[in-house]
PDB file of C-alpha atoms in Angstrom:
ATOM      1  CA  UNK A  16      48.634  11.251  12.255  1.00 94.00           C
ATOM      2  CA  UNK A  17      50.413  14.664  11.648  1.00 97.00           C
ATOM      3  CA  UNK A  18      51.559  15.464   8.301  1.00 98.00           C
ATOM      4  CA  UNK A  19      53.621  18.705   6.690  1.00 98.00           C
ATOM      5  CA  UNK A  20      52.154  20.137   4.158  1.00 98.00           C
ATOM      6  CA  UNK A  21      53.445  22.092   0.732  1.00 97.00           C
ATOM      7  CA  UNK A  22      51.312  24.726  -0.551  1.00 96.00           C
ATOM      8  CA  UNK A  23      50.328  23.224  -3.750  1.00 95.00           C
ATOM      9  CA  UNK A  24      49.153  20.483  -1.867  1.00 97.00           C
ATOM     10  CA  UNK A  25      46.986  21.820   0.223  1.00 97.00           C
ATOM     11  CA  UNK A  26      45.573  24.490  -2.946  1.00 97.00           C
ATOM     12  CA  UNK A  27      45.173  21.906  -4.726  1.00 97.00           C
ATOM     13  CA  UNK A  28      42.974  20.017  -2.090  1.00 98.00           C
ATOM     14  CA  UNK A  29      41.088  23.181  -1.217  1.00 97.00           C
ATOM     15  CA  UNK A  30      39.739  23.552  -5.293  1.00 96.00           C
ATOM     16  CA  UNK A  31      38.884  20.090  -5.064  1.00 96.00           C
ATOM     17  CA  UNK A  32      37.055  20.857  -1.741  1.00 96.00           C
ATOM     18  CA  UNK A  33      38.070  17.788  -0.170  1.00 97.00           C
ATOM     19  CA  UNK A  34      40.792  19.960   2.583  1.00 98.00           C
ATOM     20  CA  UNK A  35      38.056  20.026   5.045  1.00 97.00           C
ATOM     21  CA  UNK A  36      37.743  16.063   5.062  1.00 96.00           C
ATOM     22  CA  UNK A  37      41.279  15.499   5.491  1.00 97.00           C
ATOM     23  CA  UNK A  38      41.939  18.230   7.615  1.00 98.00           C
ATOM     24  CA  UNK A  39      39.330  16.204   9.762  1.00 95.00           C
ATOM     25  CA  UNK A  40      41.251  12.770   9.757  1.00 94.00           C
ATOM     26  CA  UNK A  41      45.069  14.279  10.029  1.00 96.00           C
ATOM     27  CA  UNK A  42      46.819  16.883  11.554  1.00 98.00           C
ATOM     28  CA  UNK A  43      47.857  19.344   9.131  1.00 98.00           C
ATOM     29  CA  UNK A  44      51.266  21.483   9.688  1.00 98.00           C
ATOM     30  CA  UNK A  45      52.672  23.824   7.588  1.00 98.00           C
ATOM     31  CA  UNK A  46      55.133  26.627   8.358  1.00 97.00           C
ATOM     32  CA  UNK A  47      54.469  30.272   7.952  1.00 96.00           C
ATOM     33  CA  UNK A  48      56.141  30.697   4.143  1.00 95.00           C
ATOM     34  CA  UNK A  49      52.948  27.950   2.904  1.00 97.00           C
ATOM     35  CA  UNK A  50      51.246  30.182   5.027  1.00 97.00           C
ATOM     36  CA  UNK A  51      51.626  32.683   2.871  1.00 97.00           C
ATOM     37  CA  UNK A  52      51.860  30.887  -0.133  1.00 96.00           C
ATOM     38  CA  UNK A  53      48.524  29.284   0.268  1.00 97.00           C
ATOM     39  CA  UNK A  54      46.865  32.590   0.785  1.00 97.00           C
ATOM     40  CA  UNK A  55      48.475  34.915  -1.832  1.00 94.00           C
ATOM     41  CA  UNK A  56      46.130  35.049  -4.529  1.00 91.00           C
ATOM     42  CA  UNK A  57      41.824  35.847  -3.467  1.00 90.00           C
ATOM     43  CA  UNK A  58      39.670  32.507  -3.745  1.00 94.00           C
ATOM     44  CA  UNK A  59      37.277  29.969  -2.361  1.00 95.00           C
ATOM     45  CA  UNK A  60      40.643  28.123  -1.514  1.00 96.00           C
ATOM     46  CA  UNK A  61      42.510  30.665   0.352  1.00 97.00           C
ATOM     47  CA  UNK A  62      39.173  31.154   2.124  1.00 97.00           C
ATOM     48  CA  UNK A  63      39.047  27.924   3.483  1.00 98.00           C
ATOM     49  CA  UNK A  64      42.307  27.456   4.244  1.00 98.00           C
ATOM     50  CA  UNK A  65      42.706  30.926   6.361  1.00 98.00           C
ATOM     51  CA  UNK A  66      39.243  29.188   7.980  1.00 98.00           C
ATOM     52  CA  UNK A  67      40.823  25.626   8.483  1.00 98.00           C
ATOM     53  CA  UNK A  68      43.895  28.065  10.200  1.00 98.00           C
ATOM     54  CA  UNK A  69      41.346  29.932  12.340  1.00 98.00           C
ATOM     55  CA  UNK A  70      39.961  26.618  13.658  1.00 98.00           C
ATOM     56  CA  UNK A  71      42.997  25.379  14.346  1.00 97.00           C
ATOM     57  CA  UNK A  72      42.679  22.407  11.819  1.00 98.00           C
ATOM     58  CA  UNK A  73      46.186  23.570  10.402  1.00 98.00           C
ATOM     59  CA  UNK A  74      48.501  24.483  12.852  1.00 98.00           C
ATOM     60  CA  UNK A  75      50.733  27.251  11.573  1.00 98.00           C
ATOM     61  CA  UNK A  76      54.457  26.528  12.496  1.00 96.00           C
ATOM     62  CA  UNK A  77      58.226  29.082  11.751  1.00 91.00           C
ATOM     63  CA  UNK A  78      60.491  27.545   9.873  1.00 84.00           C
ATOM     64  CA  UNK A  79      63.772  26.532  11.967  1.00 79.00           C
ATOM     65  CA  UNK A  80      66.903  26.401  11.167  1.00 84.00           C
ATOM     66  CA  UNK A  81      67.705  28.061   8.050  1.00 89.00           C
ATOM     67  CA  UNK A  82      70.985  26.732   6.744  1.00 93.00           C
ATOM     68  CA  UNK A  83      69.361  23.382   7.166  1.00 92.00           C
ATOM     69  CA  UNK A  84      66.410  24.769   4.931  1.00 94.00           C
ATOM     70  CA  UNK A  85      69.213  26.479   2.099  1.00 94.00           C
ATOM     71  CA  UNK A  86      70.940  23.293   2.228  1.00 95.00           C
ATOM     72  CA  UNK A  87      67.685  21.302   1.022  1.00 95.00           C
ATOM     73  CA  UNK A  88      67.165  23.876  -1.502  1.00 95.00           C
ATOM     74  CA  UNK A  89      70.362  24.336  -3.294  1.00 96.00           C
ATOM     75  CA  UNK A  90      70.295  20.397  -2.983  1.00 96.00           C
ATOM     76  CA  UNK A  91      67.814  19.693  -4.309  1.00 96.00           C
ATOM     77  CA  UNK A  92      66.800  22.958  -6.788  1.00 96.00           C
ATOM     78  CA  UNK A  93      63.317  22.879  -5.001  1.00 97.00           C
ATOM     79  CA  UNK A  94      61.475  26.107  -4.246  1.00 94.00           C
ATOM     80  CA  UNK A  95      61.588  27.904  -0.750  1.00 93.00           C
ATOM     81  CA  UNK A  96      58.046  26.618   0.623  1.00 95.00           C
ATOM     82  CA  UNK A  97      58.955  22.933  -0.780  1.00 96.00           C
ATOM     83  CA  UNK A  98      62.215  22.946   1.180  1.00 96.00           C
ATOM     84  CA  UNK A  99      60.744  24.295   4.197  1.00 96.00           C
ATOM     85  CA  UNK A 100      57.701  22.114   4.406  1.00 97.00           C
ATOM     86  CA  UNK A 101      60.932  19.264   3.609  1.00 97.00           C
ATOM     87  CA  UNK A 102      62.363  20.177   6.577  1.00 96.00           C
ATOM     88  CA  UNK A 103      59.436  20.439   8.721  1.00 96.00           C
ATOM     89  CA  UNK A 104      58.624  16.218   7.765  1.00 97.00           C
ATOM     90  CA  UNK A 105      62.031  15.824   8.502  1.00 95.00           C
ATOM     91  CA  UNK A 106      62.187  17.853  11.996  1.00 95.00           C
ATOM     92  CA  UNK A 107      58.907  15.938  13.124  1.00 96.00           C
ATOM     93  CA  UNK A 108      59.644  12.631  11.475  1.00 97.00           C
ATOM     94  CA  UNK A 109      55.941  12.629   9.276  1.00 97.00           C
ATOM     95  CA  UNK A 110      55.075  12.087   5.629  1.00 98.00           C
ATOM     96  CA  UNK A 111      55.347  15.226   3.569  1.00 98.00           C
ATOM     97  CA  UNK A 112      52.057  16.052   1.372  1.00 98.00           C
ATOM     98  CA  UNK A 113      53.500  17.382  -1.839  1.00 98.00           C
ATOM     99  CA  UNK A 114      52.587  17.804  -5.642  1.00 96.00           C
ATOM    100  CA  UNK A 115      55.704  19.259  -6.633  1.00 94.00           C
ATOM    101  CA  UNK A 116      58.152  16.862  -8.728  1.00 94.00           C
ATOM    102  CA  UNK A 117      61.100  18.570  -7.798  1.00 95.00           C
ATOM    103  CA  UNK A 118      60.202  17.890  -3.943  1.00 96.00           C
ATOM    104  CA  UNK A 119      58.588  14.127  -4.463  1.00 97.00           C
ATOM    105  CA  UNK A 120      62.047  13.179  -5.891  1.00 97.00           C
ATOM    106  CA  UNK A 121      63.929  14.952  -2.775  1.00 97.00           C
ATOM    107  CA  UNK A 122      61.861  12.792  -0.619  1.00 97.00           C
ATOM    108  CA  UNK A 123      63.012   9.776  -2.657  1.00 97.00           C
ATOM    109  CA  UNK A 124      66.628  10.287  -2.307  1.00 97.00           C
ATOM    110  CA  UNK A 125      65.671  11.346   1.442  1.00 96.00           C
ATOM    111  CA  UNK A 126      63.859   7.736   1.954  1.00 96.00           C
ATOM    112  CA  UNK A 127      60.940  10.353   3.117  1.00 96.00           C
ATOM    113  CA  UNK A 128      57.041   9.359   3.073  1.00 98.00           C
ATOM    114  CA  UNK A 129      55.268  11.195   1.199  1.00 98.00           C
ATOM    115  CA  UNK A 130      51.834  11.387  -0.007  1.00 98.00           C
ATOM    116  CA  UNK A 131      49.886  13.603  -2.964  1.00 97.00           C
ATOM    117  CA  UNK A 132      46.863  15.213  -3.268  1.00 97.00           C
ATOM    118  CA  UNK A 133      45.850  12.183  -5.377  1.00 97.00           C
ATOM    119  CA  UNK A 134      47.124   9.571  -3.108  1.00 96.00           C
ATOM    120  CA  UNK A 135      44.177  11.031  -0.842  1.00 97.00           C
ATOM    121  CA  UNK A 136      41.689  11.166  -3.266  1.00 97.00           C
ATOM    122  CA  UNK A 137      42.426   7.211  -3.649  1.00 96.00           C
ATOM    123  CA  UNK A 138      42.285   6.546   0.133  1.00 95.00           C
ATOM    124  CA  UNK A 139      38.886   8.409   0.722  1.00 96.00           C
ATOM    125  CA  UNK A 140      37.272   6.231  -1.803  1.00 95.00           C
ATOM    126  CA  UNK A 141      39.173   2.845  -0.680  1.00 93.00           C
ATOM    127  CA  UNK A 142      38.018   3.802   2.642  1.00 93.00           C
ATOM    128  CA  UNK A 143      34.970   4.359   1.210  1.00 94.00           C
ATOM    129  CA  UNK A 144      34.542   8.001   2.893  1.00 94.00           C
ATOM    130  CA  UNK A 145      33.915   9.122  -0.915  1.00 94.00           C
ATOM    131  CA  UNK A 146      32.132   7.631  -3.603  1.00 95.00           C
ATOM    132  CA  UNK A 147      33.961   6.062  -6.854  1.00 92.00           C
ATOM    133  CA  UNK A 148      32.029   8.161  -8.451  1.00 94.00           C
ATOM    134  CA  UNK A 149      32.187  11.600  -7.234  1.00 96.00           C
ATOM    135  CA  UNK A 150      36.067  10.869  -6.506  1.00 96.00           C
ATOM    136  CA  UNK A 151      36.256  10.396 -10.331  1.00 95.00           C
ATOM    137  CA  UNK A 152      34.895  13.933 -10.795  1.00 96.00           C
ATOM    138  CA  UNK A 153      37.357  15.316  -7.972  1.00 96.00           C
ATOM    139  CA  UNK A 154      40.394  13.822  -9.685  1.00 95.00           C
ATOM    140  CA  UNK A 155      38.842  15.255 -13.128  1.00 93.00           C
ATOM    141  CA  UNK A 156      38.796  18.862 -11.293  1.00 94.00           C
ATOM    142  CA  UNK A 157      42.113  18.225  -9.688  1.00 93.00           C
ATOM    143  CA  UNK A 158      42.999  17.549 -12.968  1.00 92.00           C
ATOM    144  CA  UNK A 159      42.231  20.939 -14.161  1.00 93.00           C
ATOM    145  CA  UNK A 160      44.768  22.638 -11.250  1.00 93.00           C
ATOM    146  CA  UNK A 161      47.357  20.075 -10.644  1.00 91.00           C
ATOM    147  CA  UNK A 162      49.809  19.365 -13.338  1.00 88.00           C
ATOM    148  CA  UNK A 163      49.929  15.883 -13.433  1.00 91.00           C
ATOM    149  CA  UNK A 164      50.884  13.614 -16.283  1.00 91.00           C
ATOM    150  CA  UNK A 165      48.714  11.538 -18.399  1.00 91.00           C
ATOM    151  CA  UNK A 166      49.685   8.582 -16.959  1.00 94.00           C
ATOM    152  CA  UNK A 167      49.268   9.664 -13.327  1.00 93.00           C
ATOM    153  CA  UNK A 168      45.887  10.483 -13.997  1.00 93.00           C
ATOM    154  CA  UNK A 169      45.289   6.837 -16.110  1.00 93.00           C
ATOM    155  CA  UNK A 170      46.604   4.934 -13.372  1.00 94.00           C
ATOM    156  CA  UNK A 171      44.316   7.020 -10.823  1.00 95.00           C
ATOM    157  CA  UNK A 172      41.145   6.393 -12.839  1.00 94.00           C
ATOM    158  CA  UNK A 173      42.116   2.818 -13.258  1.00 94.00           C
ATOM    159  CA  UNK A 174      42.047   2.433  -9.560  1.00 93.00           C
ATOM    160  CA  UNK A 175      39.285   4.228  -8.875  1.00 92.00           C
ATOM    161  CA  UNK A 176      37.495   2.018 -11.320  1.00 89.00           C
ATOM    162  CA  UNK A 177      38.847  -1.250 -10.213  1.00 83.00           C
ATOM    163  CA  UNK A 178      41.160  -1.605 -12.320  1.00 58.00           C
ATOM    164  CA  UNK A 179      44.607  -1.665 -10.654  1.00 56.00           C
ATOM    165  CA  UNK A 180      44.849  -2.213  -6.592  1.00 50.00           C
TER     166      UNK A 180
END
């Protein structure tokens, strides 16, 4: 399965060290401005994604047509990289992988899949791939980066324990 990817996204699964693992399972696309994004500030998580790019687990693709890509924006008030990574999903008809509120709510009005760095999280422990209890402490780290809400994260840890399907 190929997915576009925002930056915060896949940051935000690079701190949690769990990019790798996906990166494995789907293929990752992102265009040049996530790029760049993603790899703007020194860290263990630009590291591995500029690895990940190197093996050719994330395939690096140019943003097309720009009008399209100013239209989403100004439509939608989402940043550059979010409406670019929008248009991507949209170009290659896959889910976008996006953190960003602004963005998830685009893809709503859109009818766009979508998925979050939580979302995978969840799968890798329903498909047992990661256990409950070590995705509890990734969720509790991506807690620390992402800026989720309170009940995001409750309804997370309720899955993870059982709680909630």
């Amino acid at each position: 399965m190929k997915m576009s990817f925002d930056s915060s996204t896949l940051i935000l699964l690079a701190k949690t060290e769990l990019l790798r693992e996906v990166a494995e399972e789907i293929q990752i696309i992102i265009v040049e401005r996530v790029k760049v994004e993603s790899l703007s500030k020194k860290g263990s998580d630009a590291l591995l994604i500029r690895t990940l790019i190197k093996e050719k687990k994330i395939e690096v693709k140019k943003a097309g047509n720009r009008e399209a890509v100013h239209r989403i924006q100004k439509d939608f008030k989402i940043e550059n990289g979010e409406a670019e990574a929008l248009w991507l999903a949209i170009t290659l008809d896959c889910p976008l992988a996006v953190d960003d509120w602004p963005a998830i709510k685009a893809c709503k009005i859109l009818g766009r899949s979508f998925t979050t760095a939580i979302h995978f999280i969840l799968k890798l422990a329903s498909d047992g791939r990661l256990e409950r209890v070590m995705a509890l402490e990734k969720l509790k780290k991506l807690s620390r980066y992402g800026r989720y809400s309170g009940r995001i994260l409750e309804d997370a840890i309720g899955r993870l324990k059982g709680g909630r399907p």
